[in-house]
Short mmCIF file of C-alpha atoms in Angstrom, two decimals:
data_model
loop_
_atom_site.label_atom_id
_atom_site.label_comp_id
_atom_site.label_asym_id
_atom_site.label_seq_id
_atom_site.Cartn_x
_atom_site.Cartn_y
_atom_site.Cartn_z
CA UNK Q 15 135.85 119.73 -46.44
CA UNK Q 16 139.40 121.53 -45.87
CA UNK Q 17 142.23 119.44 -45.28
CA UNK Q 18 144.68 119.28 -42.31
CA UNK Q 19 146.99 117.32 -40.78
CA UNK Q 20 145.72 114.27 -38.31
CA UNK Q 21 147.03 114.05 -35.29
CA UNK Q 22 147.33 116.50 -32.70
CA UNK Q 23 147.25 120.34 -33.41
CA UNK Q 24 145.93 123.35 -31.64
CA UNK Q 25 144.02 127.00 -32.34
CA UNK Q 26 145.63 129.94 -30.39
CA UNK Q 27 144.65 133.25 -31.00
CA UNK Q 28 145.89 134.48 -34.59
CA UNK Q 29 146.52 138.40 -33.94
CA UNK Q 30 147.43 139.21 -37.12
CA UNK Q 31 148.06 142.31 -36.74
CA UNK Q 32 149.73 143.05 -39.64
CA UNK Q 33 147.81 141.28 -42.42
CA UNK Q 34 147.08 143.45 -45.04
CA UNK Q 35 149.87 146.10 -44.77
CA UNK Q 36 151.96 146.59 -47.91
CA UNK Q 37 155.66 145.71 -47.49
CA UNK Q 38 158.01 148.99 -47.13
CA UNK Q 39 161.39 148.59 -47.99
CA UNK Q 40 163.50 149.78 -44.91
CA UNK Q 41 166.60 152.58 -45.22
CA UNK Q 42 169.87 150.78 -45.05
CA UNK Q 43 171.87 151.54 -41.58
CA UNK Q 44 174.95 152.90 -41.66
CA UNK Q 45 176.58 149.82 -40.13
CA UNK Q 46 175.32 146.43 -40.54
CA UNK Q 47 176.48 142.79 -38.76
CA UNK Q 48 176.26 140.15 -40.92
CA UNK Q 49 176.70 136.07 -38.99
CA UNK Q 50 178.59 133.96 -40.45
CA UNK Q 51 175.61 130.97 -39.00
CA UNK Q 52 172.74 132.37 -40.88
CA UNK Q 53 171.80 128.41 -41.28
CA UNK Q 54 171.47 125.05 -39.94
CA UNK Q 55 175.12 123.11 -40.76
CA UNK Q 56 178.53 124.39 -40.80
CA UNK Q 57 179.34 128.05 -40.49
CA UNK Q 58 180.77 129.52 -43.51
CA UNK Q 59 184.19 130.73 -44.43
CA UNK Q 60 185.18 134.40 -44.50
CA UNK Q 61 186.80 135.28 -48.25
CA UNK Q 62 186.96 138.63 -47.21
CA UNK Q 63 189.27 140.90 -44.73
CA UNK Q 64 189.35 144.57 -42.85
CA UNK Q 65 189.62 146.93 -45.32
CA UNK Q 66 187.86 145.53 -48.49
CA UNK Q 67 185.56 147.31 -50.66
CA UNK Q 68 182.36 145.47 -51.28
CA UNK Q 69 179.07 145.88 -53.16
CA UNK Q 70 175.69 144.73 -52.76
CA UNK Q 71 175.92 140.96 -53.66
CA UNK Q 72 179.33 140.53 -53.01
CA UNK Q 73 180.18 137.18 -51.47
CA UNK Q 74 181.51 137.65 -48.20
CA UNK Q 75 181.55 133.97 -47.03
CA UNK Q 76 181.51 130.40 -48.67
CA UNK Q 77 179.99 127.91 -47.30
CA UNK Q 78 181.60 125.38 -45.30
CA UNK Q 79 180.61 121.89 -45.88
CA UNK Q 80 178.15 120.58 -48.20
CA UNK Q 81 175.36 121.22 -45.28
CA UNK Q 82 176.16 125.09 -45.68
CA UNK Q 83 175.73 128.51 -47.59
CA UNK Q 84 177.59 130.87 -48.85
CA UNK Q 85 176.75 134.72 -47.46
CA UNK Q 86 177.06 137.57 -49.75
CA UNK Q 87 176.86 141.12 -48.55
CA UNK Q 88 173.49 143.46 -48.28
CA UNK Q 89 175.26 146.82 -48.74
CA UNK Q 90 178.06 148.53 -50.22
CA UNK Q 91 180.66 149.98 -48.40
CA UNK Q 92 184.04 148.78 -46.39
CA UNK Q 93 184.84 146.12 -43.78
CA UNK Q 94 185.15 147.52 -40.78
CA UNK Q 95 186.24 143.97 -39.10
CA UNK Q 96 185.66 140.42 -38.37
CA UNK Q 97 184.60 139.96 -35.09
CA UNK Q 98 182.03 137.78 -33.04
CA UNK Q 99 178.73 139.13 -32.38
CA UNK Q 100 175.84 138.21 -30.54
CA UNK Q 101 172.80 136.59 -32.49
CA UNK Q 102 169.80 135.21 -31.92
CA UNK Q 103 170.69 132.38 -29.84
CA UNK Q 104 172.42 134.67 -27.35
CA UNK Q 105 176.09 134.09 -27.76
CA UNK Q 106 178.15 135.41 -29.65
CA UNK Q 107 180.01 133.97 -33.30
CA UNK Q 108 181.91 135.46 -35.92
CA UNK Q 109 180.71 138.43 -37.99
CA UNK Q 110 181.57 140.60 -40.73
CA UNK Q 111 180.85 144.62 -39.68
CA UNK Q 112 180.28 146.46 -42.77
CA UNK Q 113 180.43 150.68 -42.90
CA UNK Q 114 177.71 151.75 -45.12
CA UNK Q 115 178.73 153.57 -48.30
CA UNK Q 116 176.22 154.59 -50.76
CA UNK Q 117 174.09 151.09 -52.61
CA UNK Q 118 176.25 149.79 -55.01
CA UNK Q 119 175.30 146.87 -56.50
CA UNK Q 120 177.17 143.80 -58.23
CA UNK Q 121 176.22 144.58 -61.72
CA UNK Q 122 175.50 140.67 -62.59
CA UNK Q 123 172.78 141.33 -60.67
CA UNK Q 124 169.34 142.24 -62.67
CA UNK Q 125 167.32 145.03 -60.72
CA UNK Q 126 164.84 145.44 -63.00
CA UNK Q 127 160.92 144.42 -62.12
CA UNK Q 128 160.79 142.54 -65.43
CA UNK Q 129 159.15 139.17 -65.23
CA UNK Q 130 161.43 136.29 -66.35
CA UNK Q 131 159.38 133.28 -66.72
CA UNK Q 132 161.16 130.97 -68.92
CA UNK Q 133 164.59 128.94 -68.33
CA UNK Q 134 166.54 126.84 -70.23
CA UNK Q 135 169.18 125.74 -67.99
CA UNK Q 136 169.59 122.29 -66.75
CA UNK Q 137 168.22 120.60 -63.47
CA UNK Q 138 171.96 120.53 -61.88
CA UNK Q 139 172.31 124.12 -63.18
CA UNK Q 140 169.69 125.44 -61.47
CA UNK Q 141 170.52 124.21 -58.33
CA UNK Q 142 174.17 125.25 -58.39
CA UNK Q 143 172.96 128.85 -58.76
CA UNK Q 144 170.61 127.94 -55.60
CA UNK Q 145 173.45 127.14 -53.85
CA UNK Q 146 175.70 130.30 -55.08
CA UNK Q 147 173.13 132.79 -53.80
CA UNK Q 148 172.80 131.43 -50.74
CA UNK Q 149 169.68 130.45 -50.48
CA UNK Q 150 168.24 128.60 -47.56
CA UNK Q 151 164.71 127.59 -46.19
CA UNK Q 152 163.08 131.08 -45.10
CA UNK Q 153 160.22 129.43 -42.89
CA UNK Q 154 163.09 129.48 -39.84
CA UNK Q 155 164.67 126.21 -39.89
CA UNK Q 156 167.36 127.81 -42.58
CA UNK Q 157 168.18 124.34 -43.85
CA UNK Q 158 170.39 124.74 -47.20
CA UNK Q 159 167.94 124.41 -50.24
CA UNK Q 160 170.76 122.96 -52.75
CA UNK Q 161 170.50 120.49 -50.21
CA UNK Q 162 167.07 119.37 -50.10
CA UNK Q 163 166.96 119.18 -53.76
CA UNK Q 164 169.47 116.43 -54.09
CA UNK Q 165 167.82 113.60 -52.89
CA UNK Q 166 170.12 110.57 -51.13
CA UNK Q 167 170.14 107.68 -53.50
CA UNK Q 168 167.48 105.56 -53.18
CA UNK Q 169 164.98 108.47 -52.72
CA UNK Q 170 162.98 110.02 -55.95
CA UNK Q 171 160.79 113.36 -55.82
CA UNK Q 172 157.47 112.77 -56.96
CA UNK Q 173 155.97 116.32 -55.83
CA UNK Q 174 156.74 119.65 -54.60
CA UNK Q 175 154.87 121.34 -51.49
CA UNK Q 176 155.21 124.56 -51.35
CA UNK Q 177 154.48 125.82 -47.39
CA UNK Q 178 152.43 129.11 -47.35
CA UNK Q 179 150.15 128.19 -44.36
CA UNK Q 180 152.52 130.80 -42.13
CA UNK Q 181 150.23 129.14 -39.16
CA UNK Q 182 152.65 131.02 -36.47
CA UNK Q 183 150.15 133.78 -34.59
CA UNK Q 184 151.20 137.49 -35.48
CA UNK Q 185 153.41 136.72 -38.57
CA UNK Q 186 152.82 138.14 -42.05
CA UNK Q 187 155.31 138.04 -44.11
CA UNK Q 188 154.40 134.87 -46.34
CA UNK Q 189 151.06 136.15 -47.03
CA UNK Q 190 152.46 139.78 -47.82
CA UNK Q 191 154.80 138.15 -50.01
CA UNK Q 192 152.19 136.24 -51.74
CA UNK Q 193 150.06 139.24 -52.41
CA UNK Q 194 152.51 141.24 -53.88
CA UNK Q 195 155.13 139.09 -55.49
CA UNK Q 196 152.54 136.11 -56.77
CA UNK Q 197 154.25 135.44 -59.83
CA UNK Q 198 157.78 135.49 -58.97
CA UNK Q 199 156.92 133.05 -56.69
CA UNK Q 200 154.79 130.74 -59.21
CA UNK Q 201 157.89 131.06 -61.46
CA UNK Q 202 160.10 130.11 -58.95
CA UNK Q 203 157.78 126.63 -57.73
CA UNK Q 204 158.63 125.82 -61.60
CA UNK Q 205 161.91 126.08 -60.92
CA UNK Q 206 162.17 123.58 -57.82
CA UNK Q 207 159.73 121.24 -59.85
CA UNK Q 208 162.44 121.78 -62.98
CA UNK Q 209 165.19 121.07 -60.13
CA UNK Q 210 163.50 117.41 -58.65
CA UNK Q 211 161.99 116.63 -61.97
CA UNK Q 212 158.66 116.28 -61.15
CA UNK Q 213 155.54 117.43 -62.63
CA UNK Q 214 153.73 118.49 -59.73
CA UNK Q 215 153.40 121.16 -57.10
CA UNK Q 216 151.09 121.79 -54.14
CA UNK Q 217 151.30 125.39 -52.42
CA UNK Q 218 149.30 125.11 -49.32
CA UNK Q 219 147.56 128.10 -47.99
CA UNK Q 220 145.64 128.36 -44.50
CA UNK Q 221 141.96 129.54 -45.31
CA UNK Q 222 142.46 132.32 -42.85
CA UNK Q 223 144.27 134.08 -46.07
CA UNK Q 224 141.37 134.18 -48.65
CA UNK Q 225 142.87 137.13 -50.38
CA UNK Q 226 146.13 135.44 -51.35
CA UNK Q 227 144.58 132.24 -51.94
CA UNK Q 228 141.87 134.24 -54.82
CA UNK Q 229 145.03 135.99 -55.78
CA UNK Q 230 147.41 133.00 -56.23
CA UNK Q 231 144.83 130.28 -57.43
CA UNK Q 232 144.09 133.25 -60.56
CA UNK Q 233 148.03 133.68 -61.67
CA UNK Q 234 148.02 129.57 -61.08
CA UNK Q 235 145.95 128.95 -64.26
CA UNK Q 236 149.11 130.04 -66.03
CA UNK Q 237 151.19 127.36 -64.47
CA UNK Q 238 150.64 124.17 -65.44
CA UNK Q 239 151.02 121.26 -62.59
CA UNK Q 240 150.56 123.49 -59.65
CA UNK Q 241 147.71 123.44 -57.53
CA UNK Q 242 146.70 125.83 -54.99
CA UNK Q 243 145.15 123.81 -52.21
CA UNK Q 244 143.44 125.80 -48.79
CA UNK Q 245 144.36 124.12 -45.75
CA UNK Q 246 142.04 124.29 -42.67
CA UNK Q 247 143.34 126.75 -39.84
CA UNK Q 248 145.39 124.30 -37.35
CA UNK Q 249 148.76 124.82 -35.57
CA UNK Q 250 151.30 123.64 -36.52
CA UNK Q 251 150.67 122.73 -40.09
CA UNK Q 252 154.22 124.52 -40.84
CA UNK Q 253 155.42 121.85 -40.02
CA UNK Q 254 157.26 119.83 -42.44
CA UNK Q 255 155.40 116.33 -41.54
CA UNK Q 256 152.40 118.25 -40.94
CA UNK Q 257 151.66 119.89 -43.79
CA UNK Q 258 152.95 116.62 -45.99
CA UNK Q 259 150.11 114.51 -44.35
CA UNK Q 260 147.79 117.55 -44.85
CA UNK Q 261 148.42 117.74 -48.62
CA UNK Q 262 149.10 114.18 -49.58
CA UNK Q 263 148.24 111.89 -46.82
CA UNK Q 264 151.31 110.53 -46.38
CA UNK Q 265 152.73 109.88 -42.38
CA UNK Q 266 156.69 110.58 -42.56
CA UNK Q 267 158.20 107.15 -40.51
CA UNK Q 268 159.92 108.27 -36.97
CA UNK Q 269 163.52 109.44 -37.99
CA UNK Q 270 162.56 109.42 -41.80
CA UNK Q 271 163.67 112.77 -43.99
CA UNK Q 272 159.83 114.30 -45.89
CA UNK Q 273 161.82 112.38 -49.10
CA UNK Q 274 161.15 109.58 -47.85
CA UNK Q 275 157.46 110.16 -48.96
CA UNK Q 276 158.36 111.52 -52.27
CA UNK Q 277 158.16 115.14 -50.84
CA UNK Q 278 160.19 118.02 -51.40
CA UNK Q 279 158.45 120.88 -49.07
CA UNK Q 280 159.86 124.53 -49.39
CA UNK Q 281 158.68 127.68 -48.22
CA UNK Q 282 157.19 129.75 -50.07
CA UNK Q 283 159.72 132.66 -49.55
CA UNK Q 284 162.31 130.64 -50.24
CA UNK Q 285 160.52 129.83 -53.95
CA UNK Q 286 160.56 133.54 -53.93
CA UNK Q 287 164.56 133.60 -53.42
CA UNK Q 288 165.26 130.97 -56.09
CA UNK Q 289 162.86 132.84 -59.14
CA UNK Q 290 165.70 135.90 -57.68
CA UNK Q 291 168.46 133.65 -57.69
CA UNK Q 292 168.48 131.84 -60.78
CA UNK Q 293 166.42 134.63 -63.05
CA UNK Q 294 168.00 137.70 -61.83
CA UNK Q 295 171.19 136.59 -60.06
CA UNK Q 296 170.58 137.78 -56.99
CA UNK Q 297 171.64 136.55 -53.96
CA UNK Q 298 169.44 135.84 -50.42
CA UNK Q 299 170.49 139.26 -48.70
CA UNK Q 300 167.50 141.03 -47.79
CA UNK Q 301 163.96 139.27 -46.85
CA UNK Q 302 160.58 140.10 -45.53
CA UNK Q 303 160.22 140.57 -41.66
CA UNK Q 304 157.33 141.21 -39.88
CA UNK Q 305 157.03 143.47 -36.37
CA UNK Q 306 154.91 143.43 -34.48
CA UNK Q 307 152.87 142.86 -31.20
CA UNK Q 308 149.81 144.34 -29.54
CA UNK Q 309 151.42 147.53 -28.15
CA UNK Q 310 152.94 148.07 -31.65
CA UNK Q 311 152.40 151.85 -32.69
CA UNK Q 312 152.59 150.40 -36.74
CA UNK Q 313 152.79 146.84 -37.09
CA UNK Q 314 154.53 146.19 -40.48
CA UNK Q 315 156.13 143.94 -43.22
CA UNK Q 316 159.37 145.06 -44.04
CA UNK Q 317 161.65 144.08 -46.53
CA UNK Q 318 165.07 144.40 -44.52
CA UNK Q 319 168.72 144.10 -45.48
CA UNK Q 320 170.51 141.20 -43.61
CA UNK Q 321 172.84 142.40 -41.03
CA UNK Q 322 170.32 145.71 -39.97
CA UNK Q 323 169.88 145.74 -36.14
CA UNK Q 324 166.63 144.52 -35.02
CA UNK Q 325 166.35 148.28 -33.23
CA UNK Q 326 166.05 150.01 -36.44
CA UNK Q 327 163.12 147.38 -37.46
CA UNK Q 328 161.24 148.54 -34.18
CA UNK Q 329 161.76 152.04 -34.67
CA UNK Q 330 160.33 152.01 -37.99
CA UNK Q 331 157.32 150.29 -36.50
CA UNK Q 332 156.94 153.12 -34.01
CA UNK Q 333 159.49 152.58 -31.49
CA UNK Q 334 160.04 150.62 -28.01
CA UNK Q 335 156.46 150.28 -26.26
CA UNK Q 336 156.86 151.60 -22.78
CA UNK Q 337 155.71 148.57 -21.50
CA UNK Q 338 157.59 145.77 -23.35
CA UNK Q 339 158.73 142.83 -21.71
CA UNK Q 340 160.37 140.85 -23.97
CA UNK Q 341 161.30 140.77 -27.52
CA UNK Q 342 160.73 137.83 -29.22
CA UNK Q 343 162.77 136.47 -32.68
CA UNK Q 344 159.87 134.91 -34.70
CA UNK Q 345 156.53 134.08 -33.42
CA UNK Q 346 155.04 133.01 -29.82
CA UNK Q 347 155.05 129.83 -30.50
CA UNK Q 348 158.39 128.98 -31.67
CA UNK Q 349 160.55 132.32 -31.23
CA UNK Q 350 163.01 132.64 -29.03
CA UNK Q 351 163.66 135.65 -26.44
CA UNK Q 352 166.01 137.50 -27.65
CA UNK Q 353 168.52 139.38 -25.12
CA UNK Q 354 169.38 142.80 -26.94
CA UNK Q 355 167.74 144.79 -30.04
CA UNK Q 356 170.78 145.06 -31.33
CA UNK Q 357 170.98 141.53 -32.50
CA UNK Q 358 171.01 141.36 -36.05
CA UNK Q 359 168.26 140.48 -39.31
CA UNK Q 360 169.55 136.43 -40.62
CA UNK Q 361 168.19 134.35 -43.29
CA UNK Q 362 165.86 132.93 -40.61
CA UNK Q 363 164.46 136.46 -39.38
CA UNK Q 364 160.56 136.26 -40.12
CA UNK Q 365 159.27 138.04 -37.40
CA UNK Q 366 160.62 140.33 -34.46
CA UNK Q 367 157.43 140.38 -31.62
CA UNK Q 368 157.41 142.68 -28.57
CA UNK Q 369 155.19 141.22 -25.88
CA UNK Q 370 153.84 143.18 -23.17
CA UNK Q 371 155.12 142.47 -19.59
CA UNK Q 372 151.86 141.16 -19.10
CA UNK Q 373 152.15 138.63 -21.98
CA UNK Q 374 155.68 137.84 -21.03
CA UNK Q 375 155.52 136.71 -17.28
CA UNK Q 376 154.87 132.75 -16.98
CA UNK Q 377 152.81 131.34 -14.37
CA UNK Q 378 153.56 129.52 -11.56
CA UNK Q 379 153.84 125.86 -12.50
CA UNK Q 380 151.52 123.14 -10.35
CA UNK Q 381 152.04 119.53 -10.40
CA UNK Q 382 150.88 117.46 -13.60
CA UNK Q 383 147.18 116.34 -12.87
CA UNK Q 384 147.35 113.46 -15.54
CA UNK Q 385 144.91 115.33 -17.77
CA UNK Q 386 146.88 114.17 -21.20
CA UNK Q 387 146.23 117.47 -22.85
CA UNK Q 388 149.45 117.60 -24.02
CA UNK Q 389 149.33 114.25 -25.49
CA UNK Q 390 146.02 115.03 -27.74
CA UNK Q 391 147.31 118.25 -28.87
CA UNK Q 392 151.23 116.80 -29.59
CA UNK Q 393 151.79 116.96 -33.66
CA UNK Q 394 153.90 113.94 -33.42
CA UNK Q 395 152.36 111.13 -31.21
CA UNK Q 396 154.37 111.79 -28.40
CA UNK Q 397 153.80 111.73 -24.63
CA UNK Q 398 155.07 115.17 -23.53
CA UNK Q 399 154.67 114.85 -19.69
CA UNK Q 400 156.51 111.58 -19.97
CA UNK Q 401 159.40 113.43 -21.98
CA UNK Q 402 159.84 116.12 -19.50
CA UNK Q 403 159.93 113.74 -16.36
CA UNK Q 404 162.81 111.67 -18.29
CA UNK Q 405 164.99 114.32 -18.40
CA UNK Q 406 163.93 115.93 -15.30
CA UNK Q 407 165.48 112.80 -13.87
CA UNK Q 408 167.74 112.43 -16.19
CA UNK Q 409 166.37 108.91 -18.10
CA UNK Q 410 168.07 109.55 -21.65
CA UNK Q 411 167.38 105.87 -22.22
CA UNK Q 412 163.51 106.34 -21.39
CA UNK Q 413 163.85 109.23 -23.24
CA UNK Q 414 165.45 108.00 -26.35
CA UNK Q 415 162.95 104.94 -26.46
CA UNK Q 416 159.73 106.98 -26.36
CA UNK Q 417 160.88 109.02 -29.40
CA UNK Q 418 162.06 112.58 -27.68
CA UNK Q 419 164.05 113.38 -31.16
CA UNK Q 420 161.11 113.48 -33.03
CA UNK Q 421 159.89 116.57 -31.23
CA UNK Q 422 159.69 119.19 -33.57
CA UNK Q 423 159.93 121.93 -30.79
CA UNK Q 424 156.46 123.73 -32.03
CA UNK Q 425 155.11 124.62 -28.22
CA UNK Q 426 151.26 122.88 -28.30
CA UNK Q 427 152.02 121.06 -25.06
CA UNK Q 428 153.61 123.84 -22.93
CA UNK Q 429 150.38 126.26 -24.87
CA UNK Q 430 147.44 123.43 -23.78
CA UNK Q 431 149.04 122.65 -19.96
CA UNK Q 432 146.46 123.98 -17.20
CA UNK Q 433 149.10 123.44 -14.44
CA UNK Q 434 151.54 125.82 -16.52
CA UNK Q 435 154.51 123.26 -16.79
CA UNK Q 436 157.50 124.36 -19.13
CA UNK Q 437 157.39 121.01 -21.06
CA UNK Q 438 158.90 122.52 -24.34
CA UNK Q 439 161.84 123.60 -22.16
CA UNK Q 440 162.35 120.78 -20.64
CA UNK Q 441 161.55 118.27 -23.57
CA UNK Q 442 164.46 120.72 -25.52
CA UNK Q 443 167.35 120.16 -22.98
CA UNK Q 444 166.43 116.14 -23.30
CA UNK Q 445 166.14 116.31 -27.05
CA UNK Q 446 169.97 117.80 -27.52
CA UNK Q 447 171.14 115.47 -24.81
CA UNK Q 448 169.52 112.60 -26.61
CA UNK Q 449 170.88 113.96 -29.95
CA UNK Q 450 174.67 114.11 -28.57
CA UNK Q 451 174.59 110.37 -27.24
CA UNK Q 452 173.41 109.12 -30.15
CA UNK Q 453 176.14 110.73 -32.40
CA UNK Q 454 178.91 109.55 -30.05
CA UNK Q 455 177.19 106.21 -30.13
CA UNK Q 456 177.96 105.66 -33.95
CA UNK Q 457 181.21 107.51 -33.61
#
């Protein structure tokens, strides 16, 4: 019987739509906007200026703090400026702009398609070329990986999960990735194993991908200590918590970090980043996205330059549907609406979705009738309805006590409500509220 995790969970539709096409490297633009937030923790620090000359891999931006990453540029070509620009959140922060000139690339970086399996550099080495390229968790939290493999004293890796369930409806590009760059990423799991020192690793795979789990489990008799375990189908198993109790059966403790359990989970394009980053010296600037949505003339993987406008993504998928009514940044579930196509590709960019103005328009909410849907279907244990009418009424203290930080934002609730209430937004507002009084309180 296929595992999953044990409380909660939910099935919407899958629509993917995409599943199966080949990724297709996208044309450079001539300008591109590259954030200087590309991930969760302190924005990094511009090394560059107007006017510089830089190549393909050229660091731009170092990070600042030890919860950061450094940003290194996607193209060649000259600064145009620093300025803010909007991203996906909606506001706007500091960029770099970058004129497009030709594809030069820093030539530490290896281009070749030669396989480099074997590594004799050091645990700390390894991660200090992690955390010179850049890399961060691609499943869309973005949380430094240098970072998660240090473990706070006290706490000792005993196993590496790799997440490849890519349970979000409509996306793609994990399970592209798999099928096409299998190895680099089995080479790369060795490295994070190498990294924590453990001799272990679990890459979980939802059975709705049968190809990439054939495809994987054959290259994985070549790895020795990694396991290739399918998961059953079951929002949201991406989740950190989730997919640890799925895989090992351990239940993360409220406020607890997944080291806690002796877990170190990464995604499994971000295993893909570190085989590039510490076998071929490449930095994270370019990724996999995935567009799509059911009035999609082409729905595609592409493999996309950070700093590309999202517009150029859509009109190499076919263009603007007539009837689009919102464009989403990631999946249904857990995207966000974004407010212009010309925000720009990040780190975090795994999907761009255009939903029909059909798909797009909410319902009118009704009162709660008490039904507990929510409840059954909530990942963590937590009374959604109960959440929502806290900070509705503004009860941070009821809110606090009943756990409203350990919400991990994934949308079952809001998705299983028959009377249509926006509990995810509301349960969000009282989750950062929450969050800021308890940081003032220890300050």
């Amino acid at each position: 019987m296929l595992r999953t995790f044990r409380i909660g969970g939910i099935h919407p539709p899958e629509n993917k739509l995409s599943a199966g096409k080949k990724i297709t490297a996208l044309a450079t633009p001539k300008q591109v906007i590259i954030p200087l937030s590309q991930h969760i923790g302190a924005p990094a620090q511009a090394v560059v200026k107007k006017g510089d000359l830089v190549k393909v891999g050229t660091l731009l931006a170092k990070a600042g703090g030890f919860v950061s990453a450094n940003i290194h540029s996607s193209v060649s070509g000259k600064v145009n400026k620093i300025d803010n620009a909007l991203d996906a959140s909606g506001y706007k922060r500091p960029a770099i702009y970058i004129d497009v000139d030709g594809d030069e690339w820093e030539e530490t970086i290896d281009r070749s398609d030669t396989l480099v399996k074997e590594c004799s550099l050091s645990p700390k080495e390894i991660v200090d070329k992690i955390a010179a390229a850049g890399v961060v968790g691609l499943g869309g939290a973005t949380f430094p990986t240098q970072v998660k493999l240090m473990p706070p004293p006290g706490n000792k890796a005993e196993i590496v999960i790799i997440n490849a369930v890519e349970c979000e409806p409509y996306l793609t590009s994990d399970h592209s990735l798999m099928l096409e760059k299998g190895e680099e990423i089995l080479v790369g799991v060795t490295l994070l194993m190498k990294a924590v020192n453990v001799n272990k690793a679990v890459i979980g795979i939802e059975n709705n991908k049968p190809d990439a789990i054939a495809h994987m489990s054959g290259l994985a008799k070549n790895y020795p200590g990694i396991e290739i375990m399918p998961l059953k189908v079951q929002y949201p198993q991406g989740g950190e918590k989730q997919l640890i109790d799925a895989v090992i059966r351990r239940q993360v403790k409220s406020g607890a970090l997944p080291i806690s359990a002796g877990a170190v989970v990464q995604n499994v394009g971000t295993a893909f980043a570190v085989y590039e980053a510490v076998q071929k010296n490449k930095p994270l600037f370019e990724r996999v996205v995935t567009v799509t949505g059911k009035a999609v003339t082409t729905p595609s993987n592409f493999l996309v330059r950070m700093g590309t406008p999202i517009s150029c993504l859509i009109e190499a998928a076919g263009g603007m549907p007539e009837n689009t009514g919102k464009i989403i940044g990631g999946g249904p579930m857990m995207g966000k609406a974004l407010i212009s196509d010309e925000v720009p590709v990040c780190k975090g960019s795994s999907g761009i979705l255009l939903l029909t103005k059909e798909e797009s328009v909410r319902k009118p909410m009704r009162d709660c009738i008490r039904c507990a849907k929510c409840v059954n279907a909530c990942p963590m244990g937590l009374n959604p309805t109960l959440l929502m009418t806290a900070t509705e009424f503004q009860n941070w203290e009821l809110a606090e006590k009943n756990f409203i930080t350990d919400c991990i934002e994934c949308g079952s609730c809001s998705y299983t409500c028959p009377a249509n209430r926006p509990l995810l937004d509301q349960i969000r507002l009282g989750k950062g509220k929450v969050m800021g009084i308890i940081r003032s309180r220890k300050s």
